[in-house]
Short mmCIF file of C-alpha atoms in Angstrom, two decimals:
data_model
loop_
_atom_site.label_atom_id
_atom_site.label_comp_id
_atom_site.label_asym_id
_atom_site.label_seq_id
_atom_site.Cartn_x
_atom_site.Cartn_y
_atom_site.Cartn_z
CA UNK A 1 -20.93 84.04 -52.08
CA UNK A 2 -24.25 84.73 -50.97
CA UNK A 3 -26.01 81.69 -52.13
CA UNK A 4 -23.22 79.81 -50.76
CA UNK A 5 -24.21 81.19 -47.85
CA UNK A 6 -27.63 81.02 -47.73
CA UNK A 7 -27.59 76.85 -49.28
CA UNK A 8 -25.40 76.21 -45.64
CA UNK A 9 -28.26 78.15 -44.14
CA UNK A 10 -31.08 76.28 -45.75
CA UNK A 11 -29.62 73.11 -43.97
CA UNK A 12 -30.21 73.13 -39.97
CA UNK A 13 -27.25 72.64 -38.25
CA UNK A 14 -27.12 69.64 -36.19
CA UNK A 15 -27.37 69.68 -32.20
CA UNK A 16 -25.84 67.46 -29.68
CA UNK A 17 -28.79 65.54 -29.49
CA UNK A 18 -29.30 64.58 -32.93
CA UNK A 19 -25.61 63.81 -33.43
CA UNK A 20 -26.15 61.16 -30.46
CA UNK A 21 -29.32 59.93 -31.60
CA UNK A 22 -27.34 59.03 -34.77
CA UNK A 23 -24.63 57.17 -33.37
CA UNK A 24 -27.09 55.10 -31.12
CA UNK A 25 -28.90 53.65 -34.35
CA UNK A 26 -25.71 53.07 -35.89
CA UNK A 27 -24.53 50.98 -33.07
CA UNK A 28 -27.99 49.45 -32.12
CA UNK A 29 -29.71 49.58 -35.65
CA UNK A 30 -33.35 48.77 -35.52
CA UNK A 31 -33.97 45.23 -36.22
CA UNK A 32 -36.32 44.18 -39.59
CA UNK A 33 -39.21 42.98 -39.06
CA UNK A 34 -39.74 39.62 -37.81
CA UNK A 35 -36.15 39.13 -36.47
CA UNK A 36 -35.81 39.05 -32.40
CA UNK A 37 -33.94 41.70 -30.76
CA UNK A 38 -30.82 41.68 -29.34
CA UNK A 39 -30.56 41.44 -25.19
CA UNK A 40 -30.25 44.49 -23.41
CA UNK A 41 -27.21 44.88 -21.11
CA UNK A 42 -29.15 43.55 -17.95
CA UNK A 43 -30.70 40.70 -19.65
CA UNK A 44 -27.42 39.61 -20.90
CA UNK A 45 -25.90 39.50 -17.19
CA UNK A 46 -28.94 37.57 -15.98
CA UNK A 47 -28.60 35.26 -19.06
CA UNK A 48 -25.07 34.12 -18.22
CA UNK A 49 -25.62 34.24 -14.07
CA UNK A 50 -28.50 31.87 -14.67
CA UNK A 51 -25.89 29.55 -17.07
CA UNK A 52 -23.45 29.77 -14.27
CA UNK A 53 -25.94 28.85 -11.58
CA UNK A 54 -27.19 25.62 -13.82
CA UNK A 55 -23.17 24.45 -14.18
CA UNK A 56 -22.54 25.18 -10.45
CA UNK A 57 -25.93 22.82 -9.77
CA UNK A 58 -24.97 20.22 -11.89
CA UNK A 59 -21.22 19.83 -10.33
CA UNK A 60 -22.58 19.73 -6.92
CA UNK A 61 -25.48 17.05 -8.00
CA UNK A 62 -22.52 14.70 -9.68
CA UNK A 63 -20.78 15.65 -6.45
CA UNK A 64 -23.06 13.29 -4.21
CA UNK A 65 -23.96 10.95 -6.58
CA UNK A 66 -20.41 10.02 -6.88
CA UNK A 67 -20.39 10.04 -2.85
CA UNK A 68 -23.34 7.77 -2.89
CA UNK A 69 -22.75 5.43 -5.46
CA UNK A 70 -21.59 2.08 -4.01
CA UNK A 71 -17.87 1.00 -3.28
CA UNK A 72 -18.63 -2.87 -2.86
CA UNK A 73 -17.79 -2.08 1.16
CA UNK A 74 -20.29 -1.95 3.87
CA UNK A 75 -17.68 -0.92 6.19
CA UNK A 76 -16.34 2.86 7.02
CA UNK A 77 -13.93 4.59 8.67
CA UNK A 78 -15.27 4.14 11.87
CA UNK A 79 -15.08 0.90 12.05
CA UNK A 80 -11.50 0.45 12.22
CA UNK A 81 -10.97 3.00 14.58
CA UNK A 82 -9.29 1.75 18.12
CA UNK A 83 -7.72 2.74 21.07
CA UNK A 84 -4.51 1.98 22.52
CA UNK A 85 -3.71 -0.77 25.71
CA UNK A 86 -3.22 1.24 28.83
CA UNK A 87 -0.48 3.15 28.45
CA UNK A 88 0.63 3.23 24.96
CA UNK A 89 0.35 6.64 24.46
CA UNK A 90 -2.27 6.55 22.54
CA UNK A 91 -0.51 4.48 19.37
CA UNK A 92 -3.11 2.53 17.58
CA UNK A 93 -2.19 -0.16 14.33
CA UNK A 94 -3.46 2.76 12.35
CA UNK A 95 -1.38 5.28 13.30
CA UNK A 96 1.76 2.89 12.38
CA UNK A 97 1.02 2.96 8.70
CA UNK A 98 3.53 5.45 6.66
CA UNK A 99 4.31 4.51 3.44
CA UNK A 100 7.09 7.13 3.61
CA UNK A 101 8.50 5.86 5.89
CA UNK A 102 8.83 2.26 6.20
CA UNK A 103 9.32 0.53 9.87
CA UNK A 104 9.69 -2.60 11.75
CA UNK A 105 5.63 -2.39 13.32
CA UNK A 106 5.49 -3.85 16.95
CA UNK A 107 2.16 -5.38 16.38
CA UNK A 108 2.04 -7.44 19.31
CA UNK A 109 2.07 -3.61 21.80
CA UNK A 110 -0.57 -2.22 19.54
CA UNK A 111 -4.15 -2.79 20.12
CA UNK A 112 -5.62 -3.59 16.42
CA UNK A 113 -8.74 -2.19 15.42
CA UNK A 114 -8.87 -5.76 13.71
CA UNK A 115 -10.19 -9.06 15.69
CA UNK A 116 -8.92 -12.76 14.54
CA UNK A 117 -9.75 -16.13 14.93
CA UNK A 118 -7.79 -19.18 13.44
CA UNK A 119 -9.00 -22.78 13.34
CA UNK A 120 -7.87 -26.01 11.89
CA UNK A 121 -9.33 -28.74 10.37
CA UNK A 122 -7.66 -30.86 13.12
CA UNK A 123 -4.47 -30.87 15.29
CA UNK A 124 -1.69 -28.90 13.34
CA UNK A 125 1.79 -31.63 13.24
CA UNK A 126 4.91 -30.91 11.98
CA UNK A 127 5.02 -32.02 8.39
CA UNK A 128 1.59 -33.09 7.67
CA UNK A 129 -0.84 -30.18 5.73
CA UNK A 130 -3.33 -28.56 7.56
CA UNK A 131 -6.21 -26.30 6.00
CA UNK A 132 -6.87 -23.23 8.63
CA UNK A 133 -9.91 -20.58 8.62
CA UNK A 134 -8.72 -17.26 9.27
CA UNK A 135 -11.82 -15.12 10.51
CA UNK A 136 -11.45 -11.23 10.18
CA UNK A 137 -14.18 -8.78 11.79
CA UNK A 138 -13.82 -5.17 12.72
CA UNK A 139 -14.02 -4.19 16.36
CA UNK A 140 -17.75 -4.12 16.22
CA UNK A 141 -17.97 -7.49 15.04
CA UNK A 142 -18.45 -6.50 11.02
CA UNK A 143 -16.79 -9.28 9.08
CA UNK A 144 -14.16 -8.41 6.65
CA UNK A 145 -13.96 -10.17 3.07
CA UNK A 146 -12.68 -9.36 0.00
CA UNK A 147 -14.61 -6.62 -1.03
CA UNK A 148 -13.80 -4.27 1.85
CA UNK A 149 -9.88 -4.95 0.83
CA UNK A 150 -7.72 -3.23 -2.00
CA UNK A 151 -5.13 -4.92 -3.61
CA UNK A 152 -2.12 -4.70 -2.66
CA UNK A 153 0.84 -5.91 -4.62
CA UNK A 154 -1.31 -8.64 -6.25
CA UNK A 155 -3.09 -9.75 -3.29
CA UNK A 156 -5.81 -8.74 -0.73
CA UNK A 157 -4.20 -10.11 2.35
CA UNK A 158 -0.72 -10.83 2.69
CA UNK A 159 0.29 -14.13 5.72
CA UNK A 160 3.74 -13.84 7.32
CA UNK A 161 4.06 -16.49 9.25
CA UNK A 162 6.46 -17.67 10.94
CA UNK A 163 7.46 -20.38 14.09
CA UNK A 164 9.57 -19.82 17.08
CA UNK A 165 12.74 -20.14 15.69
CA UNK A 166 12.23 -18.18 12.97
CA UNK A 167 13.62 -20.88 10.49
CA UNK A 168 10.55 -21.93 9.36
CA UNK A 169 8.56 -18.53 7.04
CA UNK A 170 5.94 -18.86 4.79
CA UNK A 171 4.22 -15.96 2.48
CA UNK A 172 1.12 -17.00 2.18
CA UNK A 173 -1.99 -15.61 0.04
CA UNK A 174 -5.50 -17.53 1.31
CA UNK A 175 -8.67 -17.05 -0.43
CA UNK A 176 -12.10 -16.23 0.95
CA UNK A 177 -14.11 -18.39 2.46
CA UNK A 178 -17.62 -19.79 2.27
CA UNK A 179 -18.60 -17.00 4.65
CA UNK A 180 -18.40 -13.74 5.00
CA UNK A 181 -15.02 -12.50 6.91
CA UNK A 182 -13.29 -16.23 6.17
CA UNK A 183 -10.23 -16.66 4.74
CA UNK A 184 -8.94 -20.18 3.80
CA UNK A 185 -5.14 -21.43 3.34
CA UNK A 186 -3.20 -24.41 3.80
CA UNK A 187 0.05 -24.96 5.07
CA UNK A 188 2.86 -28.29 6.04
CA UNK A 189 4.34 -26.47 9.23
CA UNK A 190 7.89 -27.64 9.23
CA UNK A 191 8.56 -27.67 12.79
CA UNK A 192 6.74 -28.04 16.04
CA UNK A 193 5.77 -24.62 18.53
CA UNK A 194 3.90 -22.12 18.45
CA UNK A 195 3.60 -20.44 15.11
CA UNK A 196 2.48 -16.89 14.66
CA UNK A 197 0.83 -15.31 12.28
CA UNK A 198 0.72 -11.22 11.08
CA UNK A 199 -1.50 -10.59 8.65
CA UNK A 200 -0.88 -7.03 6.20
CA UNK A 201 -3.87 -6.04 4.10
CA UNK A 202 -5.55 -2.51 2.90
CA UNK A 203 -9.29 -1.88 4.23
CA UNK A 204 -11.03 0.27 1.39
CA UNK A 205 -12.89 2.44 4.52
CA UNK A 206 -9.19 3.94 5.48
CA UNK A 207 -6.78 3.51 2.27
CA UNK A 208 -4.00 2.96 4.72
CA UNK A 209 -2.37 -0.56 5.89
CA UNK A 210 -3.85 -2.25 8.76
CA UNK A 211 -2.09 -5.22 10.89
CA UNK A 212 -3.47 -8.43 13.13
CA UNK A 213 -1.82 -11.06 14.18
CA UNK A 214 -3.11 -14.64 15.79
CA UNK A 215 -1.30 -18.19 16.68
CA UNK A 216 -1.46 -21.90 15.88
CA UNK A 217 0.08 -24.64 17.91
CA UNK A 218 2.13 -26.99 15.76
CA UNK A 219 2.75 -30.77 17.22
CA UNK A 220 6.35 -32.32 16.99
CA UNK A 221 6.16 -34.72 14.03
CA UNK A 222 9.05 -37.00 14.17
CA UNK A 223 12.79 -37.24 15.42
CA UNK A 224 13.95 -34.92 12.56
CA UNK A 225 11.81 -32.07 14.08
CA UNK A 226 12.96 -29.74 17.16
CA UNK A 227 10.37 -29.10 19.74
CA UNK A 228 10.13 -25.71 19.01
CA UNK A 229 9.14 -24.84 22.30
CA UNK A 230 9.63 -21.61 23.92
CA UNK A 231 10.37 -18.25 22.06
CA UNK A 232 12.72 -17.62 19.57
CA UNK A 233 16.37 -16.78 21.42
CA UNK A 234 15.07 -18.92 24.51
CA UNK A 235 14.90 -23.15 25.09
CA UNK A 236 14.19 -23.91 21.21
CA UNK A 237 16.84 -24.01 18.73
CA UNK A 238 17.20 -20.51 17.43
CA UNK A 239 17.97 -19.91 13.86
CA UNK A 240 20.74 -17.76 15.28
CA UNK A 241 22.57 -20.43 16.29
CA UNK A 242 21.55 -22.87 13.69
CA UNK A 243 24.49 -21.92 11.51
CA UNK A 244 21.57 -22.04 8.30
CA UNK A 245 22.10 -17.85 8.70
CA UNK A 246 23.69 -16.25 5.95
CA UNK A 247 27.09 -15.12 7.05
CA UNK A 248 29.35 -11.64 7.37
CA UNK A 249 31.76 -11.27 4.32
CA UNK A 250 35.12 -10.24 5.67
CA UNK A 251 36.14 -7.00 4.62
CA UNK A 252 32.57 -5.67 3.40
CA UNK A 253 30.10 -5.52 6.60
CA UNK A 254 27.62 -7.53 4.46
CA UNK A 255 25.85 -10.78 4.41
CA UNK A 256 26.30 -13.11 2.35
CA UNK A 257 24.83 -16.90 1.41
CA UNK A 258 25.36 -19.28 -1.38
CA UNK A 259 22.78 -21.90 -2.18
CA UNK A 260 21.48 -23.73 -5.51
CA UNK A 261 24.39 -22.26 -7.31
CA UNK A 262 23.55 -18.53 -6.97
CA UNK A 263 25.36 -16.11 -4.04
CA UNK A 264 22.99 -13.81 -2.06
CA UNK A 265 24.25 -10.91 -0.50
CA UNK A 266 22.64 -8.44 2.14
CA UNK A 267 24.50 -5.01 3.11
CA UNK A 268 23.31 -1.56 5.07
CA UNK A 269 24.66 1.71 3.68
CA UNK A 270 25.82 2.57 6.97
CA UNK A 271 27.27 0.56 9.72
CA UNK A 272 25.96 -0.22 12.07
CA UNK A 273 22.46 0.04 11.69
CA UNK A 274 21.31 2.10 14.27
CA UNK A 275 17.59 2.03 16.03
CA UNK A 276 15.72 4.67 15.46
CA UNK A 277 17.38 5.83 12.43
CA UNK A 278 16.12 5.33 8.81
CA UNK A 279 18.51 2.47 7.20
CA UNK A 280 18.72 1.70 3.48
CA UNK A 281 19.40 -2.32 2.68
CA UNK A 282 21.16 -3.39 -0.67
CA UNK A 283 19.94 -7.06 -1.50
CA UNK A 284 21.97 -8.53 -4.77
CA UNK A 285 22.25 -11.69 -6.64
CA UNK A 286 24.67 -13.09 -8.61
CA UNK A 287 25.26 -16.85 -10.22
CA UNK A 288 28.49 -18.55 -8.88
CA UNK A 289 30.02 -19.36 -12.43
CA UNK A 290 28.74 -16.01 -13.84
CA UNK A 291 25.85 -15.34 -16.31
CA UNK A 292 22.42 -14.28 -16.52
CA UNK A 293 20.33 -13.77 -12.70
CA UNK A 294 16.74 -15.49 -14.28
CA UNK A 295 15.04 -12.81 -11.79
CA UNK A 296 11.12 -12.55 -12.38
CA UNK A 297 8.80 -10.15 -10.33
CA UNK A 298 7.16 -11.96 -7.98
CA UNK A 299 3.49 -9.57 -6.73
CA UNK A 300 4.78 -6.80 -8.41
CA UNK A 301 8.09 -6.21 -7.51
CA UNK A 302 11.54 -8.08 -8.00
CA UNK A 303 11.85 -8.89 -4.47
CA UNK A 304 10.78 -8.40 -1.23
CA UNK A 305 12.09 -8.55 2.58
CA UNK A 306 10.26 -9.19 6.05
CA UNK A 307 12.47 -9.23 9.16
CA UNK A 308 11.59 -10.38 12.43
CA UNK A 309 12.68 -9.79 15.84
CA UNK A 310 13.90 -12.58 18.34
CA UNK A 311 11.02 -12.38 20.29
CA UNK A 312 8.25 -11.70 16.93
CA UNK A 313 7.15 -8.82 18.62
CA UNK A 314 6.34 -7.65 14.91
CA UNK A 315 7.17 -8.11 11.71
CA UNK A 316 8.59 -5.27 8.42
CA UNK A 317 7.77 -5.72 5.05
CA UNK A 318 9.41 -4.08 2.74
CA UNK A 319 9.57 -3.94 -1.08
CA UNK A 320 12.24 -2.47 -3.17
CA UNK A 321 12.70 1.10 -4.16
CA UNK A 322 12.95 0.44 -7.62
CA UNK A 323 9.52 -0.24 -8.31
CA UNK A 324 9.24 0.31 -11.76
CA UNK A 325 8.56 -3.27 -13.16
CA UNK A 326 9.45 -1.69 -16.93
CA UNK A 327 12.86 -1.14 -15.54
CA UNK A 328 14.14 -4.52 -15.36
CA UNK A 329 17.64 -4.79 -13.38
CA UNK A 330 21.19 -5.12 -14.11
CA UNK A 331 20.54 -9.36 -15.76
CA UNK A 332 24.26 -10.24 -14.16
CA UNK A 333 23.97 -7.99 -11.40
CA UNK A 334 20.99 -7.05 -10.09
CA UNK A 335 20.75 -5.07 -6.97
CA UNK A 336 17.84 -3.49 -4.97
CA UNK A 337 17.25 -1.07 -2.25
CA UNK A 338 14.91 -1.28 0.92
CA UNK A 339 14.34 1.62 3.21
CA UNK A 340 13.53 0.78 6.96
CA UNK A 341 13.54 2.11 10.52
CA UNK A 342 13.65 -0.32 12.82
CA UNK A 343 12.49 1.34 16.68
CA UNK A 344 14.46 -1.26 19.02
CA UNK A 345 18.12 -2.56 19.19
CA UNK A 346 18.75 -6.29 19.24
CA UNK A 347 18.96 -9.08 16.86
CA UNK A 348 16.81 -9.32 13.74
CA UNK A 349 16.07 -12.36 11.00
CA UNK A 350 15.35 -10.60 7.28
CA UNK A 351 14.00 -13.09 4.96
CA UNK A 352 14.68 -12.06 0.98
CA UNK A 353 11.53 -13.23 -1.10
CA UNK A 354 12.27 -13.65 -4.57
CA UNK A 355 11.82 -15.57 -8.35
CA UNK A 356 14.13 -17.18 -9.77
CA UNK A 357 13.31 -18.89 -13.42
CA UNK A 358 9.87 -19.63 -11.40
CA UNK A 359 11.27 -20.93 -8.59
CA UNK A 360 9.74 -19.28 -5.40
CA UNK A 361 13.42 -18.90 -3.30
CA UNK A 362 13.59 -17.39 0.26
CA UNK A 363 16.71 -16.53 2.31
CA UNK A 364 17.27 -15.81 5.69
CA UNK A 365 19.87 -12.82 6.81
CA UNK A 366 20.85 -12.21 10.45
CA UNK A 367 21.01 -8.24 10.69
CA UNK A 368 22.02 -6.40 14.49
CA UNK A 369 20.34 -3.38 15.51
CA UNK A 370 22.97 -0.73 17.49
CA UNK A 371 21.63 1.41 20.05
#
């Protein structure tokens, strides 16, 4: 029992010290010889906070040469930005754009932060072609060609244009010019007045659709063509009274014209359509005998519609809701919807855009705005 004792004695008891210095070579053994050692605690941190700074650097660097890298415009923000005519409140042609919420736009009470200029090759007459020049500079005087335009629905700059009737409505799509800011078309004016013009295109400065408008004087061309003088509702012949309109359907509030074999029919989901107050439009088509609607797309959608006031104050064009070009519609039946808030009661002209078999086919629908 003694020498039990006395072999614990002949080993030294260990201390709180040595016990420690133990477990700190376990955990941080010393390394052989010619191998690096590990990072202390504070040169790990400043390890990683250096890594951190070099990431942060390098996203703020890609940052501005993304900002700086060209867009193929010369043209910013700024230079579309105008003020309103003397009391307007302060509504500019910028201000009109909401995609969410499509609207008749009175372009002709706005002041555009978009000049024109139209010319002709010579006198415009009433069933002869004419090739016109359609100039486009910003307010500054900064021309405006295609590069400084997105496209929109196939195109860069969409033409309504239409005469003082409102019988006669083209679509048009001119190209660009020889210079800068030009934009060409030609067109065979069906009647004689004065035509006008509203032009819908994207600038790639703003993003958001921008408006102009300009006019054309057309000369009577023969005993089959009206004068065409005056504005729409007033000494010409008026389309309104015409009797080419589509007409009301008895018993179902909607429009509704046959032509070429094929019945047209507009319709509001409410009655009446009231100013001020978001309407939805139903346009379908349907073949007289029955069968298959040969509807194509025509710039990216299955139709569109652009109504006009008596007086072509402005224009709306609108394109369906269903704009999913995978999603063909109904082939006997198809239907589409338009969404539109027209500001103003009166009288109103919607022309339906739309392809049939590859025939371009437009038809005109009166539609009356209540108070």
């Amino acid at each position: 029992m003694a020498a039990e004792t006395g072999s614990r004695a002949g080993k030294p008891h260990p201390v709180a010290g040595d016990w420690q210095d133990r477990q700190d070579r376990q955990e941080n053994p010393a390394p052989r010889r010619g191998a690096e050692a590990p990072p202390r605690g504070g040169d790990r941190r400043r390890r990683e906070w250096r890594q951190v700074a070099w990431i942060t650097a390098g996203a703020i660097a890609l940052y501005f040469v993304a900002r700086w890298l060209p867009t193929g415009t010369n043209l910013s923000h700024a230079d579309f930005a105008a003020g309103s005519r003397p009391g307007e409140g302060g509504v500019s042609a910028l201000d009109l754009c909401d995609p969410a919420n499509p609207q008749f736009l009175p372009v002709m009470a706005v002041r555009s932060p978009v000049s024109t200029t139209l010319r002709s090759d010579g006198p415009a007459v009433a069933g002869k072609e004419s090739r016109f020049v359609l100039s486009l500079t910003t307010a500054s005087g900064k021309p405006i060609g295609p590069d400084d335009l997105f496209l929109v629905h196939t195109q860069k700059l969409h033409l309504m244009i239409v005469d003082p009737t409102l019988e006669d409505y083209r679509h048009l799509h001119p190209e660009p010019g020889e210079r800068e800011g030009e934009w060409v078309f030609r067109m065979t004016p069906q009647r004689g007045g004065d035509y006008r013009l509203f032009a819908d295109f994207m600038p790639v400065a703003t993003g958001r659709g921008l408006y102009a408008m300009a006019e054309f004087a057309v000369a009577a061309g023969g005993s089959g063509d009206a004068d065409g003088k005056g504005e729409a509702g007033g000494e010409s012949a008026s389309l309104f009274r015409s009797g080419r309109l589509a007409e009301k359907a008895r018993g179902t509030g909607a429009t509704v014209a046959v032509r070429d074999g094929y019945r047209f029919e507009l319709s509001a989901s409410a009655q009446p359509v009231r100013a001020g107050q978001q309407a939805e439009l139903a346009f379908a088509v349907t073949r007289e005998g029955g069968g298959t609607v040969p509807l194509e797309p025509v710039m990216d959608a299955y139709a569109h519609l652009v109504a006009f006031d008596e007086a072509r104050s402005g224009f709306a064009h609108l394109h369906p809701q269903e704009a999913d070009l995978s999603k063909k519609p109904d082939a006997e039946h198809p239907r589409l919807t338009f969404a539109v808030t027209i500001p103003q009661a009166g009288r109103y002209v919607v022309w339906a855009q739309l392809d049939l078999a590859g025939v371009e086919t437009f038809v005109p629908f009166p539609l009356e705005v209540a108070p």
